[in-house]
XYZ file of C-alpha atoms in Angstrom:
769
model
C 20.034 42.445 12.344
C 20.407 40.412 9.809
C 18.199 37.831 8.851
C 21.611 35.974 9.763
C 22.116 37.389 12.595
C 18.887 36.109 13.874
C 18.975 32.851 13.124
C 22.555 32.501 14.775
C 21.051 34.289 18.429
C 18.377 32.295 18.301
C 20.434 28.726 17.970
C 22.678 30.623 20.777
C 19.320 30.716 22.747
C 17.967 27.391 22.240
C 21.494 25.239 22.456
C 21.226 26.754 25.821
C 18.574 25.392 26.350
C 19.885 21.748 25.326
C 19.307 20.669 29.517
C 15.543 21.141 29.209
C 15.018 20.020 25.941
C 16.579 16.346 26.174
C 14.378 16.151 29.352
C 11.189 17.153 27.268
C 12.271 14.711 24.819
C 13.156 12.353 27.279
C 9.719 12.323 28.159
C 7.709 12.599 25.104
C 9.676 10.084 22.983
C 9.123 6.530 25.441
C 5.075 8.504 25.590
C 4.988 8.354 21.429
C 6.799 4.783 22.165
C 4.427 3.532 24.022
C 1.673 5.276 21.990
C 2.931 3.479 18.588
C 2.151 0.598 20.243
C -1.454 0.673 20.896
C -2.068 1.388 16.680
C -4.122 -1.730 14.951
C -4.174 -3.095 11.706
C -6.418 -3.283 8.626
C -5.684 -5.650 5.616
C -9.730 -5.758 4.088
C -8.849 -4.320 0.483
C -12.752 -3.220 1.384
C -11.045 -0.506 3.913
C -9.043 0.981 1.599
C -11.980 3.354 0.446
C -12.371 6.228 3.027
C -15.567 5.913 4.579
C -17.488 9.380 3.178
C -17.672 7.876 0.116
C -21.571 6.993 -1.048
C -20.420 3.491 -1.844
C -18.627 2.790 1.003
C -21.229 4.506 3.328
C -24.494 2.304 1.234
C -21.650 -1.164 1.718
C -21.700 0.160 5.880
C -25.719 0.454 6.007
C -25.793 -2.265 3.693
C -23.847 -4.746 6.042
C -25.605 -3.793 9.283
C -28.431 -5.603 7.767
C -27.159 -8.251 5.904
C -23.252 -8.626 8.393
C -21.276 -11.174 6.600
C -18.366 -12.603 8.783
C -15.849 -14.740 7.733
C -16.259 -17.418 5.384
C -13.601 -19.570 3.840
C -13.874 -22.362 2.190
C -11.396 -26.169 2.477
C -10.925 -28.117 -0.655
C -10.314 -31.540 0.753
C -8.443 -33.417 -2.624
C -8.418 -37.297 -2.788
C -8.070 -39.226 -6.073
C -11.665 -39.765 -5.900
C -13.607 -37.681 -3.025
C -16.449 -40.325 -3.723
C -15.158 -43.174 -2.632
C -16.054 -44.485 0.609
C -12.697 -43.733 2.704
C -12.265 -40.463 1.106
C -16.441 -39.415 2.122
C -15.363 -40.618 5.760
C -12.387 -38.532 6.003
C -14.505 -35.670 4.738
C -16.489 -36.318 7.396
C -14.292 -36.932 10.346
C -12.857 -33.278 9.146
C -15.823 -31.580 8.956
C -16.646 -32.605 12.453
C -13.074 -31.714 13.655
C -13.940 -28.259 12.025
C -16.994 -27.888 13.228
C -15.765 -28.621 17.171
C -14.001 -25.107 17.106
C -15.682 -22.882 18.597
C -17.841 -20.431 16.832
C -17.681 -22.124 13.897
C -20.503 -23.424 11.882
C -19.753 -26.164 8.374
C -22.067 -25.728 5.637
C -20.787 -29.103 2.653
C -22.902 -31.005 -0.086
C -22.090 -34.252 2.610
C -23.970 -32.516 5.243
C -27.075 -31.814 2.603
C -27.569 -35.446 1.768
C -27.225 -36.756 5.188
C -30.291 -34.256 6.329
C -32.195 -35.876 3.513
C -31.277 -39.374 4.453
C -29.959 -39.286 8.023
C -29.506 -43.383 7.734
C -26.415 -42.254 4.905
C -23.344 -45.313 5.204
C -21.124 -44.837 2.560
C -19.619 -48.228 2.472
C -22.944 -49.222 1.822
C -23.893 -50.944 -1.423
C -25.885 -49.190 -4.564
C -29.048 -46.568 -3.850
C -27.667 -46.217 0.202
C -24.109 -45.621 0.091
C -21.353 -43.358 -2.145
C -23.032 -43.732 -5.588
C -25.778 -42.115 -4.596
C -23.981 -38.903 -2.956
C -22.170 -39.356 -6.469
C -25.011 -38.826 -8.551
C -27.330 -36.178 -5.482
C -23.736 -33.860 -5.529
C -22.530 -33.679 -8.970
C -26.233 -33.318 -10.538
C -26.684 -30.285 -9.186
C -25.352 -26.969 -10.732
C -24.905 -24.919 -7.526
C -22.833 -26.998 -5.608
C -20.212 -27.444 -8.094
C -20.301 -23.269 -8.552
C -20.159 -22.780 -4.543
C -17.033 -24.120 -4.386
C -18.683 -27.726 -2.532
C -17.748 -29.831 -4.881
C -15.420 -30.939 -7.681
C -13.772 -33.360 -9.948
C -10.999 -34.397 -7.499
C -12.734 -32.439 -4.116
C -15.397 -32.140 -1.871
C -15.998 -29.011 -0.531
C -16.383 -27.311 3.498
C -17.706 -24.302 3.771
C -17.111 -22.577 7.144
C -17.856 -19.518 8.215
C -18.012 -17.346 11.780
C -18.437 -14.586 13.479
C -16.085 -11.104 12.254
C -15.062 -9.654 15.738
C -11.891 -8.463 14.877
C -8.285 -9.164 13.788
C -6.517 -11.324 16.597
C -10.267 -13.043 17.089
C -10.262 -13.603 13.488
C -6.768 -15.272 13.586
C -6.864 -17.843 15.963
C -10.074 -19.149 14.657
C -8.441 -19.839 11.441
C -5.049 -21.222 13.644
C -7.705 -23.085 15.258
C -9.335 -24.263 11.756
C -5.921 -25.113 10.485
C -4.944 -27.891 13.653
C -8.364 -29.543 13.095
C -7.997 -29.968 9.384
C -5.046 -31.423 9.371
C -4.585 -34.589 7.477
C -2.898 -37.822 8.651
C 0.304 -39.413 6.579
C -1.171 -41.267 4.443
C -5.027 -41.031 5.050
C -7.441 -41.145 2.216
C -7.248 -37.490 1.846
C -4.625 -35.487 0.115
C -4.015 -32.465 0.804
C -6.327 -29.532 2.295
C -6.743 -26.255 -0.510
C -7.676 -23.167 2.310
C -9.429 -20.429 -0.066
C -10.311 -17.071 1.759
C -10.494 -13.450 2.023
C -9.919 -13.717 5.906
C -6.351 -16.136 4.608
C -5.942 -13.190 2.276
C -6.552 -9.984 5.006
C -5.114 -12.208 7.472
C -1.522 -12.696 5.988
C -1.674 -8.878 4.546
C -1.872 -7.520 8.121
C 1.263 -9.557 9.678
C 3.548 -8.974 6.460
C 2.746 -5.454 6.146
C 3.224 -5.467 10.147
C 6.642 -6.995 9.742
C 7.668 -5.312 7.220
C 8.721 -2.032 9.386
C 10.452 -4.615 12.261
C 12.657 -6.259 9.543
C 13.619 -3.390 7.222
C 14.236 -1.024 10.417
C 17.158 -3.145 11.599
C 18.909 -3.109 8.305
C 18.164 0.918 8.532
C 19.727 1.086 11.606
C 23.069 -1.302 10.909
C 23.051 1.241 8.004
C 23.177 4.002 9.269
C 25.436 2.736 11.940
C 28.483 1.693 9.511
C 27.695 4.671 7.228
C 28.024 7.527 10.084
C 31.246 5.431 11.688
C 32.385 5.323 7.864
C 31.700 9.108 6.867
C 32.159 10.779 10.659
C 34.444 8.462 12.263
C 33.188 9.243 15.729
C 30.872 7.070 18.072
C 29.371 10.321 19.476
C 28.108 11.679 16.264
C 27.069 8.283 15.354
C 24.498 8.614 18.549
C 24.054 11.774 17.924
C 21.947 10.913 15.237
C 20.669 8.034 16.314
C 18.870 9.629 19.361
C 17.333 12.401 17.071
C 16.589 10.258 14.564
C 14.802 8.089 16.935
C 12.779 9.910 18.333
C 11.601 11.992 15.392
C 10.488 8.906 14.672
C 8.629 7.653 17.602
C 7.050 10.504 17.841
C 5.829 10.372 13.910
C 4.160 7.015 14.508
C 3.018 7.591 18.274
C 1.542 10.779 16.930
C -0.800 8.436 14.369
C -2.818 7.167 17.323
C -3.873 10.599 18.566
C -4.801 11.355 14.644
C -7.114 7.601 14.773
C -5.266 6.266 12.324
C -4.526 2.119 11.674
C -1.953 0.108 9.812
C -2.540 -0.599 6.674
C -1.371 -2.131 3.371
C 1.120 0.933 2.806
C 1.486 2.325 6.560
C 4.699 0.587 6.890
C 6.198 3.449 4.971
C 5.124 5.991 7.394
C 8.288 5.497 9.957
C 10.665 4.580 7.013
C 9.684 7.619 5.168
C 9.858 9.567 8.263
C 12.940 8.259 9.217
C 14.942 8.484 5.801
C 13.595 12.215 4.952
C 14.800 12.807 8.819
C 18.246 10.968 8.688
C 18.709 13.900 5.072
C 18.069 16.876 7.423
C 20.727 15.334 10.265
C 23.433 14.067 7.209
C 23.076 17.938 6.091
C 22.987 20.081 9.036
C 25.918 17.540 10.423
C 27.672 17.853 7.242
C 27.822 21.825 7.851
C 28.972 21.482 11.284
C 32.060 18.711 11.214
C 33.264 21.525 8.151
C 34.476 23.432 10.815
C 36.959 26.041 9.261
C 40.163 26.962 10.838
C 40.129 30.109 13.544
C 36.510 29.621 14.835
C 35.327 28.388 18.169
C 32.900 25.298 17.863
C 30.423 27.318 19.428
C 30.556 29.876 16.932
C 30.505 27.480 14.511
C 27.572 25.515 15.189
C 25.709 28.711 15.247
C 26.254 30.410 11.704
C 25.913 26.104 10.108
C 22.560 26.141 11.421
C 22.097 29.208 10.638
C 23.372 28.442 7.181
C 21.095 25.544 6.541
C 17.719 26.595 7.461
C 16.199 28.116 4.822
C 17.288 24.880 2.828
C 16.060 22.142 5.354
C 12.628 24.746 6.041
C 12.173 24.711 2.875
C 12.580 21.485 1.738
C 11.192 20.159 4.787
C 7.928 22.399 4.430
C 7.705 21.465 0.153
C 8.140 17.311 1.624
C 4.936 18.346 4.352
C 2.951 20.449 2.083
C 3.670 17.682 -0.902
C 2.814 14.036 1.168
C -0.158 16.086 2.354
C -1.504 16.870 -1.309
C -1.879 12.711 -1.488
C -5.533 13.160 1.148
C -6.900 14.225 -2.126
C -6.953 10.489 -2.143
C -10.234 8.584 -2.009
C -7.581 5.861 -1.314
C -7.763 5.265 2.848
C -4.632 4.376 3.263
C -3.176 6.134 0.847
C -4.971 9.558 2.260
C -4.035 8.432 5.773
C -0.180 7.842 5.322
C -0.304 11.097 3.251
C -1.144 13.476 6.464
C 0.198 10.944 9.025
C 3.465 11.052 6.795
C 3.478 15.125 6.980
C 2.689 15.077 10.411
C 5.345 13.160 11.041
C 7.947 15.103 8.319
C 7.243 18.155 10.448
C 7.784 16.851 13.854
C 11.282 15.553 12.280
C 11.563 18.936 11.267
C 11.114 20.849 15.105
C 13.855 17.460 15.965
C 16.376 18.407 14.052
C 16.287 22.172 15.123
C 15.782 21.392 18.802
C 17.201 18.028 19.471
C 20.325 17.606 17.874
C 21.867 20.933 17.585
C 21.160 19.701 22.108
C 23.118 16.516 21.735
C 25.675 17.888 19.106
C 26.713 20.037 22.030
C 26.361 17.616 24.845
C 27.988 14.661 23.358
C 30.735 17.314 22.061
C 30.048 15.801 18.695
C 33.743 16.683 16.567
C 34.851 18.720 14.047
C 36.613 18.000 10.973
C 39.276 19.581 12.730
C 39.970 16.914 15.452
C 38.461 14.144 13.557
C 38.805 14.301 9.553
C 35.774 12.606 7.432
C 36.539 10.468 4.789
C 36.236 11.913 1.207
C 38.810 10.750 -1.318
C 36.671 9.454 -3.538
C 34.348 11.653 -3.483
C 36.993 14.794 -3.982
C 38.892 13.253 -6.789
C 34.969 12.941 -8.677
C 33.610 16.307 -7.408
C 37.006 18.015 -8.918
C 36.061 16.320 -12.455
C 32.095 17.228 -12.547
C 32.625 20.767 -13.814
C 34.760 19.904 -17.031
C 32.922 16.371 -17.354
C 29.387 18.209 -17.093
C 31.032 20.449 -19.803
C 32.441 18.556 -22.498
C 29.274 16.303 -22.145
C 26.338 19.095 -21.496
C 24.445 18.792 -24.156
C 24.540 14.295 -24.476
C 23.580 14.725 -20.492
C 20.391 17.426 -20.979
C 19.047 15.412 -24.159
C 19.592 12.025 -22.898
C 17.923 11.983 -19.625
C 15.022 14.608 -21.079
C 14.695 11.204 -24.183
C 14.537 8.804 -20.556
C 12.078 10.932 -19.506
C 10.320 11.338 -22.186
C 10.422 7.013 -22.275
C 9.132 6.912 -18.754
C 5.891 9.260 -19.314
C 4.667 6.879 -22.285
C 5.688 4.355 -20.471
C 2.989 5.248 -17.539
C 0.465 6.954 -19.721
C 0.141 4.529 -22.937
C -0.214 6.757 -26.341
C -4.075 6.409 -27.536
C -4.214 3.669 -30.203
C -0.770 1.978 -29.884
C 0.032 1.332 -26.341
C -2.220 0.951 -23.084
C -1.357 3.005 -19.456
C 0.862 0.899 -17.450
C -1.443 -1.765 -15.954
C -3.232 -0.944 -12.620
C -3.862 -3.752 -10.105
C -5.844 -3.662 -7.117
C -6.575 -8.035 -7.265
C -6.179 -9.855 -3.650
C -3.838 -12.249 -5.362
C -1.298 -9.366 -5.816
C -1.167 -8.831 -2.543
C 0.196 -12.335 -1.833
C 3.706 -14.087 -2.573
C 3.195 -15.696 -5.406
C 5.340 -19.066 -3.677
C 3.260 -19.156 -1.021
C 0.740 -21.989 -0.239
C -2.687 -19.236 -0.355
C -1.495 -17.961 -3.188
C -1.545 -21.317 -4.583
C -4.876 -22.455 -3.548
C -6.232 -19.385 -4.185
C -5.147 -19.527 -7.905
C -6.537 -22.984 -8.547
C -10.227 -21.860 -7.341
C -10.437 -19.319 -9.849
C -9.042 -21.433 -12.386
C -10.920 -24.780 -11.581
C -14.582 -23.521 -10.024
C -15.129 -19.813 -10.027
C -14.200 -16.619 -9.495
C -13.404 -14.156 -6.222
C -15.004 -12.027 -6.992
C -17.974 -10.568 -5.135
C -21.409 -8.621 -5.440
C -24.391 -7.824 -3.328
C -26.938 -7.283 -5.394
C -29.340 -5.035 -1.966
C -33.023 -5.411 -2.991
C -35.032 -3.012 -0.467
C -39.130 -3.734 -0.766
C -41.985 -1.731 0.845
C -42.151 -2.891 4.255
C -42.613 -6.726 5.080
C -43.030 -7.607 1.950
C -39.886 -9.488 1.174
C -41.282 -12.615 1.856
C -44.138 -12.117 -0.674
C -44.117 -14.854 -3.502
C -44.440 -12.532 -6.337
C -41.232 -10.627 -4.778
C -39.650 -13.835 -4.580
C -41.197 -15.260 -8.484
C -39.088 -11.197 -9.496
C -35.389 -12.257 -7.130
C -35.427 -15.662 -8.998
C -36.039 -14.182 -12.349
C -32.998 -11.446 -11.031
C -31.356 -14.758 -10.182
C -32.210 -16.246 -12.726
C -30.979 -13.615 -15.545
C -27.917 -12.580 -13.186
C -26.044 -16.079 -13.858
C -26.392 -15.502 -18.072
C -24.608 -12.407 -17.330
C -20.860 -13.435 -18.973
C -17.942 -13.261 -16.116
C -20.742 -14.411 -13.526
C -19.855 -17.898 -12.219
C -23.027 -17.879 -9.140
C -25.591 -16.356 -7.761
C -27.112 -16.833 -4.284
C -30.389 -15.642 -3.018
C -33.701 -16.329 -0.643
C -34.398 -18.578 -3.589
C -31.875 -20.793 -4.024
C -32.909 -22.732 -0.569
C -36.403 -23.273 -2.449
C -34.213 -24.423 -5.424
C -32.263 -26.999 -3.390
C -35.476 -28.490 -0.952
C -37.138 -29.120 -4.732
C -34.533 -30.795 -5.447
C -33.705 -32.531 -2.552
C -37.669 -33.900 -3.516
C -36.700 -35.199 -6.462
C -38.066 -32.581 -8.673
C -35.221 -30.512 -10.035
C -33.204 -26.762 -9.254
C -35.148 -24.407 -11.580
C -38.164 -23.356 -9.600
C -42.267 -23.344 -11.515
C -42.637 -20.423 -13.354
C -45.839 -19.936 -13.165
C -47.105 -17.129 -9.977
C -49.683 -19.659 -9.046
C -47.381 -22.912 -8.843
C -44.642 -21.027 -6.955
C -46.721 -19.238 -5.071
C -47.090 -22.947 -3.752
C -43.752 -23.679 -3.744
C -42.887 -21.168 -1.546
C -45.682 -20.850 0.184
C -44.202 -21.943 4.014
C -40.532 -19.814 3.667
C -41.194 -17.767 6.840
C -41.527 -20.642 8.614
C -38.348 -21.657 6.378
C -36.692 -18.412 7.933
C -36.794 -19.930 11.516
C -35.556 -23.551 10.522
C -33.180 -22.243 8.375
C -30.467 -20.022 9.847
C -28.895 -19.479 6.803
C -31.483 -17.993 4.969
C -31.616 -15.588 6.727
C -28.575 -13.787 5.476
C -30.666 -13.181 2.200
C -33.842 -12.136 3.827
C -34.039 -9.298 6.461
C -35.976 -11.088 9.072
C -36.338 -7.833 11.281
C -38.337 -5.935 8.432
C -39.026 -8.263 5.828
C -38.518 -5.244 3.782
C -34.735 -6.049 2.582
C -33.193 -8.977 0.981
C -29.829 -9.718 -0.738
C -28.370 -11.872 -3.703
C -24.769 -13.233 -3.803
C -23.251 -12.404 -7.020
C -19.857 -14.344 -7.408
C -17.967 -13.642 -10.822
C -14.280 -12.801 -12.041
C -12.849 -10.354 -13.832
C -13.062 -7.786 -10.662
C -11.274 -4.742 -12.656
C -12.751 -1.525 -12.658
C -13.461 -2.512 -15.845
C -15.318 -5.325 -15.790
C -16.825 -4.677 -12.353
C -18.755 -1.667 -13.664
C -20.112 -4.388 -16.321
C -20.811 -6.844 -14.273
C -22.880 -3.907 -12.519
C -24.410 -2.531 -15.058
C -25.423 -6.071 -16.384
C -26.964 -6.712 -13.056
C -29.029 -3.554 -13.772
C -29.984 -4.136 -17.210
C -31.338 -7.747 -15.446
C -33.172 -5.540 -12.874
C -34.727 -4.029 -15.058
C -35.881 -7.048 -16.942
C -37.447 -8.610 -13.905
C -39.503 -5.955 -12.808
C -40.998 -5.335 -16.128
C -41.968 -9.538 -16.106
C -42.296 -9.052 -12.438
C -45.172 -6.443 -11.524
C -44.044 -6.886 -7.921
C -40.702 -5.705 -8.268
C -41.603 -2.197 -9.020
C -42.323 -0.518 -5.637
C -39.297 -1.801 -5.069
C -35.259 -0.998 -5.371
C -32.018 -2.549 -5.964
C -28.721 -1.239 -5.710
C -25.036 -3.089 -5.831
C -23.271 -2.809 -3.461
C -19.588 -4.779 -1.580
C -16.396 -4.915 -0.607
C -15.694 -6.122 -4.440
C -16.992 -2.871 -5.694
C -14.888 -0.856 -3.662
C -12.085 -2.912 -4.414
C -12.493 -2.065 -8.002
C -13.212 1.886 -7.256
C -9.753 1.562 -5.717
C -8.331 0.349 -8.758
C -9.956 2.900 -10.815
C -8.601 5.618 -8.466
C -5.114 4.889 -8.432
C -4.011 6.371 -12.033
C -5.557 9.571 -10.553
C -4.314 10.164 -7.263
C -0.894 9.437 -9.213
C -2.219 12.580 -11.587
C -3.434 14.554 -8.917
C -0.543 14.280 -6.026
C 1.571 14.772 -8.454
C 0.895 17.848 -9.569
C -0.656 18.910 -6.701
C 2.763 17.423 -4.921
C 4.964 19.292 -7.960
C 3.439 22.852 -7.181
C 3.658 22.919 -4.013
C 7.906 22.227 -4.203
C 8.133 24.387 -7.294
C 6.044 27.190 -4.880
C 8.654 26.023 -2.277
C 11.737 26.889 -4.460
C 10.631 30.248 -5.389
C 11.046 31.463 -1.801
C 14.886 29.804 -2.054
C 15.975 30.635 -5.932
C 15.804 34.562 -7.566
C 16.383 32.756 -10.544
C 13.273 31.934 -12.896
C 14.879 29.539 -14.596
C 16.924 27.965 -11.782
C 13.199 26.950 -10.368
C 12.883 24.511 -13.508
C 15.787 23.367 -13.575
C 15.861 22.499 -10.252
C 13.202 19.805 -11.576
C 14.992 18.321 -13.620
C 16.594 15.187 -11.402
C 13.435 14.205 -10.349
C 11.175 14.325 -12.467
C 13.548 12.594 -14.483
C 13.790 10.044 -11.673
C 10.397 9.384 -11.025
C 10.222 9.061 -15.252
C 12.524 6.710 -15.318
C 11.832 4.288 -12.496
C 7.821 3.741 -14.508
C 9.864 2.995 -17.493
C 12.106 0.386 -15.522
C 8.739 -0.882 -13.973
C 6.668 -0.944 -17.156
C 9.928 -3.255 -18.913
C 9.256 -5.528 -15.706
C 6.148 -6.014 -16.339
C 5.207 -4.403 -12.624
C 1.721 -2.701 -11.830
C 0.233 0.334 -10.116
C -1.039 -0.862 -6.672
C -1.509 0.687 -3.547
C 2.040 1.058 -2.586
C 3.872 1.768 -5.928
C 1.450 4.748 -6.311
C 3.227 6.345 -4.084
C 6.618 6.330 -5.541
C 5.658 9.624 -7.147
C 4.840 11.479 -4.033
C 7.807 10.298 -2.416
C 10.613 10.461 -4.172
C 9.758 14.215 -5.573
C 9.535 14.824 -1.799
C 12.168 13.130 -0.704
C 14.804 14.444 -3.387
C 14.140 17.846 -3.862
C 15.821 18.398 -1.015
C 18.882 18.005 -2.964
C 17.871 20.261 -5.275
C 17.094 22.821 -2.838
C 20.203 22.385 -1.194
C 22.143 22.407 -4.296
C 20.604 25.664 -5.550
C 21.292 27.351 -2.140
C 24.789 26.751 -2.277
C 25.287 27.414 -5.780
C 24.397 31.271 -5.562
C 27.317 30.878 -2.452
C 29.451 30.393 -4.227
C 29.055 33.368 -6.835
C 31.794 35.658 -7.503
C 34.016 35.523 -9.793
C 34.460 32.640 -10.311
C 31.539 32.283 -12.611
C 30.174 28.846 -13.076
C 32.123 27.087 -12.865
C 33.241 28.630 -9.145
C 29.670 27.922 -8.359
C 29.727 24.433 -8.780
C 32.803 24.009 -7.184
C 31.737 25.783 -4.032
C 28.163 23.906 -3.942
C 29.862 20.057 -4.876
C 31.640 21.083 -1.693
C 29.439 22.305 0.712
C 26.757 20.266 -0.469
C 27.396 17.634 -2.452
C 29.293 15.460 -0.422
C 25.987 15.917 2.114
C 23.887 14.581 -1.023
C 25.948 11.441 -1.664
C 25.982 10.584 1.771
C 21.893 11.079 2.640
C 21.204 9.674 -0.622
C 23.150 6.304 -0.478
C 21.210 5.992 3.103
C 17.800 6.518 2.212
C 18.348 4.313 -0.674
C 20.104 1.347 1.156
C 17.087 2.059 3.874
C 13.960 1.744 1.336
C 15.626 -1.419 0.098
C 15.262 -2.677 3.011
C 12.248 -3.509 1.565
C 12.876 -5.689 -0.492
C 12.921 -8.578 2.253
C 9.260 -8.095 3.079
C 7.540 -11.118 1.468
C 4.837 -8.598 0.670
C 5.061 -8.013 -2.711
C 4.102 -3.589 -3.514
C 5.925 -2.590 -0.355
C 9.010 -5.195 -2.086
C 8.129 -3.202 -5.344
C 8.011 0.424 -4.083
C 11.821 -0.576 -2.021
C 13.180 -1.369 -4.519
C 11.967 0.664 -7.412
C 12.361 3.142 -4.364
C 15.601 3.270 -4.129
C 16.591 2.821 -8.057
C 14.623 6.297 -8.297
C 17.174 7.779 -5.539
C 20.163 6.798 -7.187
C 18.915 7.955 -10.310
C 17.885 11.351 -8.889
C 21.825 11.993 -7.393
C 23.051 10.580 -10.778
C 20.808 13.680 -12.044
C 21.844 16.397 -9.627
C 25.953 15.295 -10.967
C 24.714 15.285 -14.426
C 22.017 16.310 -16.337
C 21.596 19.643 -13.718
C 24.894 20.582 -14.309
C 24.960 20.032 -17.980
C 21.513 22.275 -18.007
C 22.860 24.924 -16.057
C 26.101 24.780 -18.737
C 23.605 25.447 -21.701
C 21.292 27.990 -19.962
C 24.114 30.081 -18.699
C 27.182 29.932 -21.291
C 30.840 29.953 -20.180
C 33.008 26.922 -19.936
C 35.575 25.869 -17.151
C 39.059 27.775 -16.753
C 41.963 25.854 -18.846
C 43.703 25.026 -15.438
C 40.661 22.975 -14.561
C 40.057 21.025 -17.689
C 44.248 20.606 -17.927
C 43.858 18.166 -14.519
C 40.744 16.890 -14.888
C 42.003 15.248 -18.044
C 45.125 14.167 -16.797
């Protein structure tokens, strides 16, 4: 039995089992949807790195000893923050915020009041506001930590890390407590800190899918009704599509994944890819020849589309699975998750969808003609047009693609590569208050990047005066590193105590004098809970310094880390007690920098693997070696031209836009596989022109329909206020349209150049007319 006959027989059995198939999916789809509702969310930038990464593992080990908790800064602005009225209003806000359960508040005012319990801002002279001004502005530490500024006093607000829901509830309570009355002494509250950014990212990345799906659904309804003119056809497509997406998203729960900054793309990618397969299958189904029973025609249509749909789905599955090479955790998980979802959608396309077609008795063009008059006129002109302009079309496409490659990779000595962005602010809508407040802090106070210097000592040695003297020397050297704004460590508390005593901030350099100043540090550990965040009270064998800096891209972080290593070497040489200790730079800023450094390698590796796997899929479908290469033209053209557009518009690569190449290549290759599959079907006496006309009639219409729906679906992400997804949606939609244009221009032009010949004269005259 020939392959076609065997496939028709297999699909006959599938259709015969349509009721059990419908029952199975009726049970599976709701269960999968329930699993999807139980998937958690993660928005922290540090969670972008895979858990097996050595730096991520070291950061986890560090955080087990020194759990960071959550920290935000409230900058209370006024014309003069040291006016008695402003000080009283600041104190009132601090009390209200401190009343939030689990919250602790530190401020310059709080430190001063601990040393001066009877402080009254309205008192004259040395006992009042003037004294506080001298105290707060005289210490560099307050300014560097954002607790004092030219027009604000700051509150450092700390609370435990107990999950996203608890964090969001605490932030909301803090916001309520710090709300200012109209006409008061304080002008504005600026809210700064990673918890605000992470909460917003989690909320907006989750909303992206919720906003996009209704738009995509309306487009599917409108286009399907316009094209197929049948409610039954629409219902079959929607039910199959819903089942595919539910199964795909529910699989994420079974895989143990969570929603991250890019996971909103999983259901959307599965949706558009599954919809493309359904459109291809249904477009073939509605093209029923006269004299053929609909049951036989359905089996034949499924059999004829089995190879191209399977090859394209398989290539897409392998292409997205190639993202597993990425060290960026959400990208790796998104790739595997999408690959599993695409595999499930392939099963839906060849089981549930045929069953729905039969049960719903979806009509064919014999009973309900589809709308295609405009397409038919354009398709009739394509062979002649592409022959006349074949060289211009091909050379123009290749030139634009070459420009896109240069825009992406740059030219050594002439043009830098495309900018890579992993700054936390790159993920926040610039129009939002949190973005404005973070920019204000970065501009007027200090950077937002934090590195942790983890020092391990022999057991019990962390509070040894000589070890502490070495750590103080390290902190002093670290403060002198270009780009470093502040350093806080165990000796910061000793410095502050000295400053409160009127002896200045600096600790003595003489070992004996330093030992006298640090002799009671263990007792201080019991009195100052904040000090326990810098010394491991359990074993006294770990200490940490917190380094605040700006310029946190990969190169900037490497410079700071290298400078910290040099500072450690100098400190160890000057203070022998440090020679038995070790130092390592850890923290989320390092992981964030690693993400930035991994974006371009991820793009290159995943694109290379995806292209190789898709080329291998083409080997199964195409007999001509040249056809295998020509089939890549539209996708490569679309990808590189979109990077050219991004470069011209000043856009950067980020964890979402880095996926454009794999998404576009994994999705648009469907069109090329179907194009060449039916091009070979049309081989005969008509030459290339006949093959093109057969291809345009059988698959060209489906290519247009699927591309328009897919482009419109991804364009729905433009409504997101989450910048990476908004950029991804707009750029990917443009890439889909560019690939479709190349399918009908550059690709036929390349075929005319390769194979020669010309359209029949009567065809050319009809086209010219």
